[in-house]
Amino acid sequence: MTELSKYSASGSMAGYLFQCRLALLHALELTRRKPEAMVSIEKFDDIAFETGDHADCLVQAKHHVVPKPLGDMSEDVWKTLLIWMEGAKHGVFEVSKTTYMLVTTATSPPDSAMSKLREGASEADVNASYELLTTAARDSANSATEVARSAFLEMTADEAKLLLSRVVVIDSHPNLTDVFSDIVAELNILAPTNAELAAQYLEGWWLNRVGQHLIGEDDAGIPVQHLILKAHEIGKTLTDKALPIDSPATLGIKEYSDDDEARVFVRQMRAIKITDGMVRGATSDFYRAYAQRSRWARESLILEDELSNYDEKLRDAWRRKFDEVSLMDDAKNEEEKISIGRRVFLWATQESTPLRNVVEKWITAGSYHGLADRHQVRWHPDFDNADGKVSEASDG
């Protein structure tokens, strides 16, 4: 192992993504059984599903890039049990009414404690698991599991067996990549021709919601019902005729910076003395529309000539509006020319020219700013298409 690889965060990052994907997969599966449930992450446990004030199902997710056994002295086993034992001890959840799931890419060896707790475990299996864990707790000298082992040995046999009777071990679980394939399979019925793309869009939305949940903006959890609605919305947008709309968070759009002042579309706004706030808003529209259009093209959801035809439609509408305002105002000085530019600019930013099913104002406005950036439309009557400046003879 190299010095660099020892400190690599790839394993922990894979584990976090595995946890988020696993939550999404199980939430999708839950839509058919408990659509009223709530999903929380890092609240009661790695993942929890709630239908009341307490968690009904707690999930510990363990992902290993390199598969390893889940033996009786495994740190994964004892760290997981400690979390559940502490939660039960402090009344966070009621043991007899809670399901505890350990989902791991590791494999439980034959006749190990965890192998006895797979789905469908009998009372005899639970008793055998208890005996094996008790022996491991006494015999192990691993300092990393000492607290957990001591807590287990402090429980009565009945308490420990009750906890273990509520445990379901799902080992040899599909890894990070394969879990995504399972998510795709869940979405086949909603987007039969674009299930993988639907999964990408849904996961992008999901990760944004998880982020809000983790920083406390959505502390109550994520309603499974919201997941159902979003999945159906995405499915509808991925028909042959529809285009999906991404949230700004998933597009990762660039924020306004001083460097943008050098861009032609910003200089065009400065020429008609648009406020700083409107310049920032227009810059956001520009980058968001560019990112959305690029994603449509990259994912072959839209043809290149369809976007160029859309831009031609915008240019034609701009020309007609620009000619109308110029004729009616017949500007004689710089102040009047700025007024013309502002009227045409404000008209363009409020338009909603359809692009298939998309009628978002920011798509139209952002596309107009793209045309302005390429000198194909202008606001100020004397904005020079050659050097991007207002003609010095503009007062004439």
mmCIF file of C-alpha atoms in Angstrom:
data_model
loop_
_atom_site.group_PDB
_atom_site.id
_atom_site.type_symbol
_atom_site.label_atom_id
_atom_site.label_comp_id
_atom_site.label_asym_id
_atom_site.label_seq_id
_atom_site.Cartn_x
_atom_site.Cartn_y
_atom_site.Cartn_z
ATOM 1 C CA MET A 1 0.000 0.000 0.000
ATOM 2 C CA THR A 2 1.394 3.423 -0.933
ATOM 3 C CA GLU A 3 1.476 6.347 1.478
ATOM 4 C CA LEU A 4 -1.107 8.099 -0.690
ATOM 5 C CA SER A 5 -3.508 5.168 -0.795
ATOM 6 C CA LYS A 6 -3.435 4.828 2.997
ATOM 7 C CA TYR A 7 -5.015 8.258 3.308
ATOM 8 C CA SER A 8 -7.340 7.957 0.322
ATOM 9 C CA ALA A 9 -10.940 9.001 1.009
ATOM 10 C CA SER A 10 -12.307 6.850 -1.802
ATOM 11 C CA GLY A 11 -13.415 4.085 0.576
ATOM 12 C CA SER A 12 -15.363 6.403 2.890
ATOM 13 C CA MET A 13 -16.837 8.275 -0.083
ATOM 14 C CA ALA A 14 -17.959 4.991 -1.625
ATOM 15 C CA GLY A 15 -19.489 4.064 1.723
ATOM 16 C CA TYR A 16 -21.440 7.321 1.925
ATOM 17 C CA LEU A 17 -22.713 7.014 -1.657
ATOM 18 C CA PHE A 18 -23.636 3.388 -0.948
ATOM 19 C CA GLN A 19 -25.627 4.544 2.090
ATOM 20 C CA CYS A 20 -27.481 7.196 0.049
ATOM 21 C CA ARG A 21 -28.181 4.847 -2.855
ATOM 22 C CA LEU A 22 -29.307 2.111 -0.515
ATOM 23 C CA ALA A 23 -31.709 4.546 1.158
ATOM 24 C CA LEU A 24 -33.093 5.512 -2.252
ATOM 25 C CA LEU A 25 -33.488 1.884 -3.318
ATOM 26 C CA HIS A 26 -35.263 0.842 -0.125
ATOM 27 C CA ALA A 27 -37.454 3.949 -0.238
ATOM 28 C CA LEU A 28 -38.509 3.034 -3.782
ATOM 29 C CA GLU A 29 -39.329 -0.481 -2.612
ATOM 30 C CA LEU A 30 -41.252 0.985 0.337
ATOM 31 C CA THR A 31 -43.498 3.061 -1.953
ATOM 32 C CA ARG A 32 -45.499 -0.092 -2.652
ATOM 33 C CA ARG A 33 -45.986 -1.030 1.012
ATOM 34 C CA LYS A 34 -45.769 2.088 3.182
ATOM 35 C CA PRO A 35 -46.121 5.213 1.028
ATOM 36 C CA GLU A 36 -46.827 7.225 4.207
ATOM 37 C CA ALA A 37 -43.350 6.488 5.639
ATOM 38 C CA MET A 38 -40.534 8.973 6.198
ATOM 39 C CA VAL A 39 -36.864 8.354 5.390
ATOM 40 C CA SER A 40 -34.105 9.808 7.529
ATOM 41 C CA ILE A 41 -30.338 9.493 7.179
ATOM 42 C CA GLU A 42 -27.904 9.828 10.089
ATOM 43 C CA LYS A 43 -30.784 10.551 12.498
ATOM 44 C CA PHE A 44 -31.670 7.319 14.294
ATOM 45 C CA ASP A 45 -29.145 5.287 12.283
ATOM 46 C CA ASP A 46 -27.347 5.283 8.925
ATOM 47 C CA ILE A 47 -30.818 4.999 7.395
ATOM 48 C CA ALA A 48 -34.182 4.882 9.153
ATOM 49 C CA PHE A 49 -37.749 4.452 7.953
ATOM 50 C CA GLU A 50 -40.418 5.967 10.196
ATOM 51 C CA THR A 51 -44.207 5.774 10.226
ATOM 52 C CA GLY A 52 -44.660 7.490 13.590
ATOM 53 C CA ASP A 53 -42.572 9.185 16.242
ATOM 54 C CA HIS A 54 -40.123 6.302 16.306
ATOM 55 C CA ALA A 55 -38.206 4.396 13.686
ATOM 56 C CA ASP A 56 -39.821 1.198 12.465
ATOM 57 C CA CYS A 57 -36.747 0.038 10.577
ATOM 58 C CA LEU A 58 -33.121 0.942 11.215
ATOM 59 C CA VAL A 59 -30.467 0.179 8.624
ATOM 60 C CA GLN A 60 -26.727 0.009 9.109
ATOM 61 C CA ALA A 61 -25.019 0.112 5.709
ATOM 62 C CA LYS A 62 -21.492 -1.252 5.356
ATOM 63 C CA HIS A 63 -19.682 -1.025 2.035
ATOM 64 C CA HIS A 64 -16.243 -2.480 1.370
ATOM 65 C CA VAL A 65 -14.360 -1.882 -1.859
ATOM 66 C CA VAL A 66 -12.453 -5.098 -1.143
ATOM 67 C CA PRO A 67 -14.861 -7.799 0.163
ATOM 68 C CA LYS A 68 -14.093 -9.204 3.605
ATOM 69 C CA PRO A 69 -15.692 -11.720 5.980
ATOM 70 C CA LEU A 70 -18.210 -10.693 8.642
ATOM 71 C CA GLY A 71 -16.927 -12.877 11.476
ATOM 72 C CA ASP A 72 -18.004 -12.938 15.110
ATOM 73 C CA MET A 73 -15.171 -10.602 16.137
ATOM 74 C CA SER A 74 -15.647 -8.244 13.184
ATOM 75 C CA GLU A 75 -15.573 -4.532 14.046
ATOM 76 C CA ASP A 76 -18.542 -3.981 11.704
ATOM 77 C CA VAL A 77 -20.608 -6.396 13.792
ATOM 78 C CA TRP A 78 -19.779 -4.887 17.159
ATOM 79 C CA LYS A 79 -19.959 -1.235 16.086
ATOM 80 C CA THR A 80 -23.382 -1.934 14.603
ATOM 81 C CA LEU A 81 -24.617 -3.720 17.726
ATOM 82 C CA LEU A 82 -23.346 -0.872 19.923
ATOM 83 C CA ILE A 83 -25.399 1.693 18.003
ATOM 84 C CA TRP A 84 -28.518 -0.428 18.367
ATOM 85 C CA MET A 85 -27.886 -1.262 22.021
ATOM 86 C CA GLU A 86 -27.324 2.422 22.895
ATOM 87 C CA GLY A 87 -30.482 3.440 21.063
ATOM 88 C CA ALA A 88 -32.532 0.835 22.892
ATOM 89 C CA LYS A 89 -30.973 1.732 26.259
ATOM 90 C CA HIS A 90 -31.857 5.405 25.901
ATOM 91 C CA GLY A 91 -35.374 4.751 24.623
ATOM 92 C CA VAL A 92 -34.801 6.153 21.158
ATOM 93 C CA PHE A 93 -36.757 3.204 19.783
ATOM 94 C CA GLU A 94 -38.668 0.228 21.156
ATOM 95 C CA VAL A 95 -36.801 -3.003 20.493
ATOM 96 C CA SER A 96 -39.864 -5.234 20.122
ATOM 97 C CA LYS A 97 -41.369 -2.942 17.457
ATOM 98 C CA THR A 98 -38.238 -2.131 15.475
ATOM 99 C CA THR A 99 -36.509 -4.017 12.685
ATOM 100 C CA TYR A 100 -32.716 -3.741 12.663
ATOM 101 C CA MET A 101 -31.078 -4.368 9.312
ATOM 102 C CA LEU A 102 -27.386 -4.822 8.682
ATOM 103 C CA VAL A 103 -26.819 -4.444 4.947
ATOM 104 C CA THR A 104 -23.248 -5.171 3.947
ATOM 105 C CA THR A 105 -21.134 -6.128 0.975
ATOM 106 C CA ALA A 106 -19.168 -8.393 3.326
ATOM 107 C CA THR A 107 -20.034 -12.081 3.656
ATOM 108 C CA SER A 108 -20.868 -13.922 6.872
ATOM 109 C CA PRO A 109 -18.849 -17.170 7.130
ATOM 110 C CA PRO A 110 -20.822 -20.406 7.574
ATOM 111 C CA ASP A 111 -21.941 -20.990 11.175
ATOM 112 C CA SER A 112 -21.045 -17.416 12.211
ATOM 113 C CA ALA A 113 -23.343 -15.364 14.433
ATOM 114 C CA MET A 114 -24.465 -13.081 11.594
ATOM 115 C CA SER A 115 -25.118 -16.002 9.235
ATOM 116 C CA LYS A 116 -27.732 -17.164 11.751
ATOM 117 C CA LEU A 117 -29.616 -13.868 11.519
ATOM 118 C CA ARG A 118 -30.415 -13.763 7.834
ATOM 119 C CA GLU A 119 -34.037 -13.297 6.841
ATOM 120 C CA GLY A 120 -36.262 -16.092 8.133
ATOM 121 C CA ALA A 121 -34.116 -16.850 11.196
ATOM 122 C CA SER A 122 -35.732 -19.227 13.704
ATOM 123 C CA GLU A 123 -35.664 -19.027 17.498
ATOM 124 C CA ALA A 124 -32.940 -21.696 17.464
ATOM 125 C CA ASP A 125 -30.892 -19.528 15.069
ATOM 126 C CA VAL A 126 -31.231 -16.526 17.397
ATOM 127 C CA ASN A 127 -30.141 -18.635 20.396
ATOM 128 C CA ALA A 128 -27.127 -19.930 18.459
ATOM 129 C CA SER A 129 -26.201 -16.388 17.392
ATOM 130 C CA TYR A 130 -26.405 -15.230 21.003
ATOM 131 C CA GLU A 131 -24.054 -17.993 22.180
ATOM 132 C CA LEU A 132 -21.539 -17.246 19.424
ATOM 133 C CA LEU A 133 -21.557 -13.507 20.142
ATOM 134 C CA THR A 134 -21.243 -14.095 23.887
ATOM 135 C CA THR A 135 -18.176 -16.263 23.296
ATOM 136 C CA ALA A 136 -16.667 -13.675 20.926
ATOM 137 C CA ALA A 137 -17.364 -10.859 23.399
ATOM 138 C CA ARG A 138 -15.464 -12.703 26.121
ATOM 139 C CA ASP A 139 -12.601 -13.995 24.002
ATOM 140 C CA SER A 140 -11.790 -10.993 21.797
ATOM 141 C CA ALA A 141 -8.993 -8.637 22.855
ATOM 142 C CA ASN A 142 -9.738 -5.968 20.199
ATOM 143 C CA SER A 143 -9.714 -2.575 21.948
ATOM 144 C CA ALA A 144 -11.820 -1.072 19.125
ATOM 145 C CA THR A 145 -14.785 -3.273 20.091
ATOM 146 C CA GLU A 146 -14.268 -3.329 23.853
ATOM 147 C CA VAL A 147 -17.099 -0.907 24.699
ATOM 148 C CA ALA A 148 -19.569 -2.757 22.475
ATOM 149 C CA ARG A 149 -18.597 -6.160 23.818
ATOM 150 C CA SER A 150 -18.913 -4.991 27.413
ATOM 151 C CA ALA A 151 -22.349 -3.517 26.701
ATOM 152 C CA PHE A 152 -23.476 -6.810 25.164
ATOM 153 C CA LEU A 153 -22.276 -8.832 28.137
ATOM 154 C CA GLU A 154 -24.068 -6.456 30.530
ATOM 155 C CA MET A 155 -27.405 -7.255 28.886
ATOM 156 C CA THR A 156 -29.488 -10.106 30.233
ATOM 157 C CA ALA A 157 -29.856 -13.136 27.988
ATOM 158 C CA ASP A 158 -33.511 -12.227 27.361
ATOM 159 C CA GLU A 159 -32.632 -8.616 26.420
ATOM 160 C CA ALA A 160 -29.874 -9.690 24.063
ATOM 161 C CA LYS A 161 -31.983 -12.387 22.413
ATOM 162 C CA LEU A 162 -34.891 -9.958 21.950
ATOM 163 C CA LEU A 163 -32.579 -7.547 20.148
ATOM 164 C CA LEU A 164 -31.080 -10.309 17.993
ATOM 165 C CA SER A 165 -34.552 -11.626 17.149
ATOM 166 C CA ARG A 166 -35.304 -8.254 15.531
ATOM 167 C CA VAL A 167 -32.071 -8.231 13.487
ATOM 168 C CA VAL A 168 -32.021 -9.060 9.775
ATOM 169 C CA VAL A 169 -28.606 -9.495 8.168
ATOM 170 C CA ILE A 170 -28.353 -8.968 4.423
ATOM 171 C CA ASP A 171 -24.776 -9.855 3.556
ATOM 172 C CA SER A 172 -23.018 -10.255 0.202
ATOM 173 C CA HIS A 173 -25.146 -7.295 -0.875
ATOM 174 C CA PRO A 174 -24.629 -5.755 -4.333
ATOM 175 C CA ASN A 175 -21.974 -3.035 -4.249
ATOM 176 C CA LEU A 176 -22.264 0.671 -5.014
ATOM 177 C CA THR A 177 -22.482 0.193 -8.779
ATOM 178 C CA ASP A 178 -24.881 -2.735 -8.636
ATOM 179 C CA VAL A 179 -27.237 -0.913 -6.255
ATOM 180 C CA PHE A 180 -27.647 1.742 -8.928
ATOM 181 C CA SER A 181 -28.629 -1.010 -11.374
ATOM 182 C CA ASP A 182 -31.302 -2.095 -8.886
ATOM 183 C CA ILE A 183 -32.596 1.491 -8.754
ATOM 184 C CA VAL A 184 -32.779 1.508 -12.559
ATOM 185 C CA ALA A 185 -34.803 -1.710 -12.438
ATOM 186 C CA GLU A 186 -37.274 -0.099 -9.996
ATOM 187 C CA LEU A 187 -37.877 2.706 -12.512
ATOM 188 C CA ASN A 188 -38.446 0.538 -15.583
ATOM 189 C CA ILE A 189 -42.202 0.813 -15.207
ATOM 190 C CA LEU A 190 -42.082 4.651 -15.101
ATOM 191 C CA ALA A 191 -39.574 5.202 -17.903
ATOM 192 C CA PRO A 192 -39.301 1.960 -19.874
ATOM 193 C CA THR A 193 -37.108 3.467 -22.613
ATOM 194 C CA ASN A 194 -35.028 5.730 -20.359
ATOM 195 C CA ALA A 195 -34.884 3.982 -16.976
ATOM 196 C CA GLU A 196 -31.160 4.599 -16.462
ATOM 197 C CA LEU A 197 -31.501 8.291 -17.246
ATOM 198 C CA ALA A 198 -34.539 8.485 -14.950
ATOM 199 C CA ALA A 199 -32.417 6.933 -12.185
ATOM 200 C CA GLN A 200 -29.703 9.547 -12.745
ATOM 201 C CA TYR A 201 -32.198 12.398 -12.496
ATOM 202 C CA LEU A 202 -33.919 10.886 -9.455
ATOM 203 C CA GLU A 203 -30.607 10.289 -7.701
ATOM 204 C CA GLY A 204 -29.574 13.894 -8.353
ATOM 205 C CA TRP A 205 -32.802 15.115 -6.754
ATOM 206 C CA TRP A 206 -32.400 12.612 -3.915
ATOM 207 C CA LEU A 207 -28.835 13.657 -3.063
ATOM 208 C CA ASN A 208 -29.955 17.279 -2.919
ATOM 209 C CA ARG A 209 -32.779 16.351 -0.504
ATOM 210 C CA VAL A 210 -30.364 14.270 1.582
ATOM 211 C CA GLY A 211 -28.018 17.267 1.748
ATOM 212 C CA GLN A 212 -30.861 19.486 2.992
ATOM 213 C CA HIS A 213 -31.770 16.831 5.546
ATOM 214 C CA LEU A 214 -28.203 16.509 6.841
ATOM 215 C CA ILE A 215 -27.732 20.245 7.396
ATOM 216 C CA GLY A 216 -31.068 20.573 9.151
ATOM 217 C CA GLU A 217 -33.117 22.284 6.435
ATOM 218 C CA ASP A 218 -35.318 19.178 6.200
ATOM 219 C CA ASP A 219 -34.848 17.773 9.686
ATOM 220 C CA ALA A 220 -38.146 15.881 9.829
ATOM 221 C CA GLY A 221 -37.001 13.475 7.137
ATOM 222 C CA ILE A 222 -37.898 12.879 3.526
ATOM 223 C CA PRO A 223 -41.470 11.701 2.867
ATOM 224 C CA VAL A 224 -41.644 8.619 0.681
ATOM 225 C CA GLN A 225 -44.669 10.290 -0.921
ATOM 226 C CA HIS A 226 -42.375 13.036 -2.250
ATOM 227 C CA LEU A 227 -40.184 10.368 -3.821
ATOM 228 C CA ILE A 228 -43.226 8.854 -5.538
ATOM 229 C CA LEU A 229 -44.278 12.239 -6.938
ATOM 230 C CA LYS A 230 -40.761 13.080 -8.139
ATOM 231 C CA ALA A 231 -40.284 9.691 -9.780
ATOM 232 C CA HIS A 232 -43.574 10.065 -11.658
ATOM 233 C CA GLU A 233 -42.664 13.619 -12.679
ATOM 234 C CA ILE A 234 -39.325 12.450 -14.074
ATOM 235 C CA GLY A 235 -41.011 9.526 -15.835
ATOM 236 C CA LYS A 236 -43.383 11.910 -17.599
ATOM 237 C CA THR A 237 -40.554 14.168 -18.764
ATOM 238 C CA LEU A 238 -38.659 11.242 -20.282
ATOM 239 C CA THR A 239 -41.233 10.384 -22.903
ATOM 240 C CA ASP A 240 -40.213 10.710 -26.537
ATOM 241 C CA LYS A 241 -41.597 14.261 -26.760
ATOM 242 C CA ALA A 242 -40.800 15.697 -23.335
ATOM 243 C CA LEU A 243 -37.618 17.243 -21.942
ATOM 244 C CA PRO A 244 -36.628 16.913 -18.265
ATOM 245 C CA ILE A 245 -35.824 20.006 -16.208
ATOM 246 C CA ASP A 246 -33.006 19.807 -13.666
ATOM 247 C CA SER A 247 -32.802 21.759 -10.439
ATOM 248 C CA PRO A 248 -29.985 24.345 -10.241
ATOM 249 C CA ALA A 249 -28.328 22.261 -7.512
ATOM 250 C CA THR A 250 -27.969 19.181 -9.714
ATOM 251 C CA LEU A 251 -26.781 21.237 -12.688
ATOM 252 C CA GLY A 252 -24.013 22.790 -10.599
ATOM 253 C CA ILE A 253 -24.338 26.171 -12.299
ATOM 254 C CA LYS A 254 -21.650 28.822 -11.973
ATOM 255 C CA GLU A 255 -22.340 31.809 -9.732
ATOM 256 C CA TYR A 256 -21.794 35.399 -10.874
ATOM 257 C CA SER A 257 -18.245 36.705 -10.422
ATOM 258 C CA ASP A 258 -16.350 39.867 -11.387
ATOM 259 C CA ASP A 259 -14.859 37.938 -14.327
ATOM 260 C CA ASP A 260 -18.320 37.909 -15.916
ATOM 261 C CA GLU A 261 -18.088 41.665 -16.441
ATOM 262 C CA ALA A 262 -15.882 40.911 -19.452
ATOM 263 C CA ARG A 263 -18.575 38.827 -21.138
ATOM 264 C CA VAL A 264 -20.439 40.448 -24.012
ATOM 265 C CA PHE A 265 -23.919 39.744 -22.648
ATOM 266 C CA VAL A 266 -22.989 41.487 -19.370
ATOM 267 C CA ARG A 267 -21.468 44.456 -21.208
ATOM 268 C CA GLN A 268 -24.719 44.656 -23.172
ATOM 269 C CA MET A 269 -26.652 44.992 -19.918
ATOM 270 C CA ARG A 270 -24.213 47.572 -18.574
ATOM 271 C CA ALA A 271 -24.730 49.603 -21.758
ATOM 272 C CA ILE A 272 -28.402 50.108 -20.813
ATOM 273 C CA LYS A 273 -27.561 50.593 -17.112
ATOM 274 C CA ILE A 274 -29.271 47.483 -15.742
ATOM 275 C CA THR A 275 -29.049 47.196 -11.931
ATOM 276 C CA ASP A 276 -26.448 44.956 -10.293
ATOM 277 C CA GLY A 277 -29.153 42.669 -8.925
ATOM 278 C CA MET A 278 -30.680 42.151 -12.358
ATOM 279 C CA VAL A 279 -27.221 41.511 -13.833
ATOM 280 C CA ARG A 280 -26.648 38.742 -11.270
ATOM 281 C CA GLY A 281 -30.058 37.247 -11.989
ATOM 282 C CA ALA A 282 -29.466 37.369 -15.727
ATOM 283 C CA THR A 283 -26.050 35.740 -15.271
ATOM 284 C CA SER A 284 -27.703 32.919 -13.332
ATOM 285 C CA ASP A 285 -30.244 32.465 -16.157
ATOM 286 C CA PHE A 286 -27.425 32.415 -18.716
ATOM 287 C CA TYR A 287 -25.392 29.707 -16.978
ATOM 288 C CA ARG A 288 -28.432 27.635 -15.994
ATOM 289 C CA ALA A 289 -29.850 27.659 -19.530
ATOM 290 C CA TYR A 290 -26.415 26.787 -20.944
ATOM 291 C CA ALA A 291 -26.002 23.891 -18.499
ATOM 292 C CA GLN A 292 -29.519 22.554 -19.137
ATOM 293 C CA ARG A 293 -29.207 22.779 -22.911
ATOM 294 C CA SER A 294 -25.786 21.122 -22.755
ATOM 295 C CA ARG A 295 -27.133 18.265 -20.677
ATOM 296 C CA TRP A 296 -30.025 17.683 -23.085
ATOM 297 C CA ALA A 297 -27.563 17.562 -25.977
ATOM 298 C CA ARG A 298 -25.050 15.396 -24.099
ATOM 299 C CA GLU A 299 -27.712 12.837 -23.245
ATOM 300 C CA SER A 300 -29.102 12.866 -26.793
ATOM 301 C CA LEU A 301 -32.496 14.098 -25.614
ATOM 302 C CA ILE A 302 -32.541 16.909 -28.139
ATOM 303 C CA LEU A 303 -31.117 17.367 -31.622
ATOM 304 C CA GLU A 304 -28.613 20.098 -32.382
ATOM 305 C CA ASP A 305 -30.809 21.577 -35.119
ATOM 306 C CA GLU A 306 -33.716 21.736 -32.653
ATOM 307 C CA LEU A 307 -31.702 24.076 -30.426
ATOM 308 C CA SER A 308 -30.506 26.140 -33.392
ATOM 309 C CA ASN A 309 -34.100 26.372 -34.663
ATOM 310 C CA TYR A 310 -35.174 27.517 -31.205
ATOM 311 C CA ASP A 311 -32.488 30.218 -31.227
ATOM 312 C CA GLU A 312 -33.623 31.321 -34.693
ATOM 313 C CA LYS A 313 -37.179 31.632 -33.350
ATOM 314 C CA LEU A 314 -35.859 33.837 -30.540
ATOM 315 C CA ARG A 315 -33.846 35.977 -32.955
ATOM 316 C CA ASP A 316 -36.920 36.498 -35.136
ATOM 317 C CA ALA A 317 -39.056 37.492 -32.132
ATOM 318 C CA TRP A 318 -36.312 39.855 -30.917
ATOM 319 C CA ARG A 319 -36.001 41.517 -34.336
ATOM 320 C CA ARG A 320 -39.738 42.165 -34.517
ATOM 321 C CA LYS A 321 -39.836 43.552 -30.962
ATOM 322 C CA PHE A 322 -36.702 45.633 -31.435
ATOM 323 C CA ASP A 323 -38.027 47.151 -34.683
ATOM 324 C CA GLU A 324 -41.421 47.871 -33.077
ATOM 325 C CA VAL A 325 -39.969 49.662 -30.044
ATOM 326 C CA SER A 326 -37.394 51.549 -32.121
ATOM 327 C CA LEU A 327 -40.113 52.781 -34.520
ATOM 328 C CA MET A 328 -42.523 53.842 -31.797
ATOM 329 C CA ASP A 329 -39.922 55.583 -29.611
ATOM 330 C CA ASP A 330 -37.768 57.109 -32.394
ATOM 331 C CA ALA A 331 -34.947 57.835 -29.952
ATOM 332 C CA LYS A 332 -33.005 61.050 -30.479
ATOM 333 C CA ASN A 333 -30.478 60.941 -27.621
ATOM 334 C CA GLU A 334 -28.598 58.514 -25.409
ATOM 335 C CA GLU A 335 -31.195 58.517 -22.630
ATOM 336 C CA GLU A 336 -33.948 57.562 -25.074
ATOM 337 C CA LYS A 337 -31.777 54.839 -26.612
ATOM 338 C CA ILE A 338 -31.128 53.381 -23.175
ATOM 339 C CA SER A 339 -34.890 53.412 -22.637
ATOM 340 C CA ILE A 340 -35.399 51.414 -25.859
ATOM 341 C CA GLY A 341 -32.757 48.909 -24.793
ATOM 342 C CA ARG A 342 -34.331 48.451 -21.377
ATOM 343 C CA ARG A 343 -37.798 47.888 -22.838
ATOM 344 C CA VAL A 344 -36.533 45.220 -25.234
ATOM 345 C CA PHE A 345 -34.344 43.647 -22.524
ATOM 346 C CA LEU A 346 -37.223 43.439 -20.013
ATOM 347 C CA TRP A 347 -39.503 41.994 -22.682
ATOM 348 C CA ALA A 348 -36.944 39.271 -23.506
ATOM 349 C CA THR A 349 -36.421 38.301 -19.872
ATOM 350 C CA GLN A 350 -40.170 37.896 -19.287
ATOM 351 C CA GLU A 351 -40.870 35.795 -22.387
ATOM 352 C CA SER A 352 -41.665 32.060 -22.172
ATOM 353 C CA THR A 353 -41.027 30.755 -25.670
ATOM 354 C CA PRO A 354 -41.824 27.014 -25.603
ATOM 355 C CA LEU A 355 -39.131 24.429 -26.289
ATOM 356 C CA ARG A 356 -41.216 21.262 -26.603
ATOM 357 C CA ASN A 357 -42.856 20.930 -23.168
ATOM 358 C CA VAL A 358 -40.503 23.443 -21.523
ATOM 359 C CA VAL A 359 -41.940 26.917 -20.932
ATOM 360 C CA GLU A 360 -39.592 28.091 -18.194
ATOM 361 C CA LYS A 361 -38.766 31.807 -18.313
ATOM 362 C CA TRP A 362 -35.129 31.161 -17.397
ATOM 363 C CA ILE A 363 -34.659 28.924 -20.445
ATOM 364 C CA THR A 364 -35.931 31.677 -22.748
ATOM 365 C CA ALA A 365 -34.114 34.493 -20.927
ATOM 366 C CA GLY A 366 -30.885 32.495 -20.589
ATOM 367 C CA SER A 367 -31.000 31.621 -24.289
ATOM 368 C CA TYR A 368 -31.471 35.304 -25.163
ATOM 369 C CA HIS A 369 -28.411 36.154 -23.068
ATOM 370 C CA GLY A 370 -26.524 33.450 -24.967
ATOM 371 C CA LEU A 371 -27.496 35.128 -28.232
ATOM 372 C CA ALA A 372 -26.450 38.504 -26.814
ATOM 373 C CA ASP A 373 -23.105 36.995 -25.821
ATOM 374 C CA ARG A 374 -22.601 35.898 -29.450
ATOM 375 C CA HIS A 375 -23.560 39.350 -30.825
ATOM 376 C CA GLN A 376 -26.747 37.946 -32.384
ATOM 377 C CA VAL A 377 -29.161 40.210 -30.517
ATOM 378 C CA ARG A 378 -28.632 43.550 -28.825
ATOM 379 C CA TRP A 379 -30.447 45.829 -26.395
ATOM 380 C CA HIS A 380 -28.874 49.247 -26.905
ATOM 381 C CA PRO A 381 -29.572 50.404 -30.500
ATOM 382 C CA ASP A 382 -25.931 51.449 -30.958
ATOM 383 C CA PHE A 383 -24.233 48.468 -29.328
ATOM 384 C CA ASP A 384 -21.518 47.656 -31.858
ATOM 385 C CA ASN A 385 -21.586 44.034 -32.978
ATOM 386 C CA ALA A 386 -17.938 44.253 -33.985
ATOM 387 C CA ASP A 387 -16.179 45.361 -30.802
ATOM 388 C CA GLY A 388 -18.936 45.011 -28.209
ATOM 389 C CA LYS A 389 -19.096 48.717 -27.391
ATOM 390 C CA VAL A 390 -21.699 51.420 -27.751
ATOM 391 C CA SER A 391 -20.884 53.672 -30.671
ATOM 392 C CA GLU A 392 -19.445 57.042 -29.653
ATOM 393 C CA ALA A 393 -21.858 58.653 -32.107
ATOM 394 C CA SER A 394 -24.812 57.418 -30.121
ATOM 395 C CA ASP A 395 -25.985 60.925 -29.150
ATOM 396 C CA GLY A 396 -26.650 61.893 -32.725
#
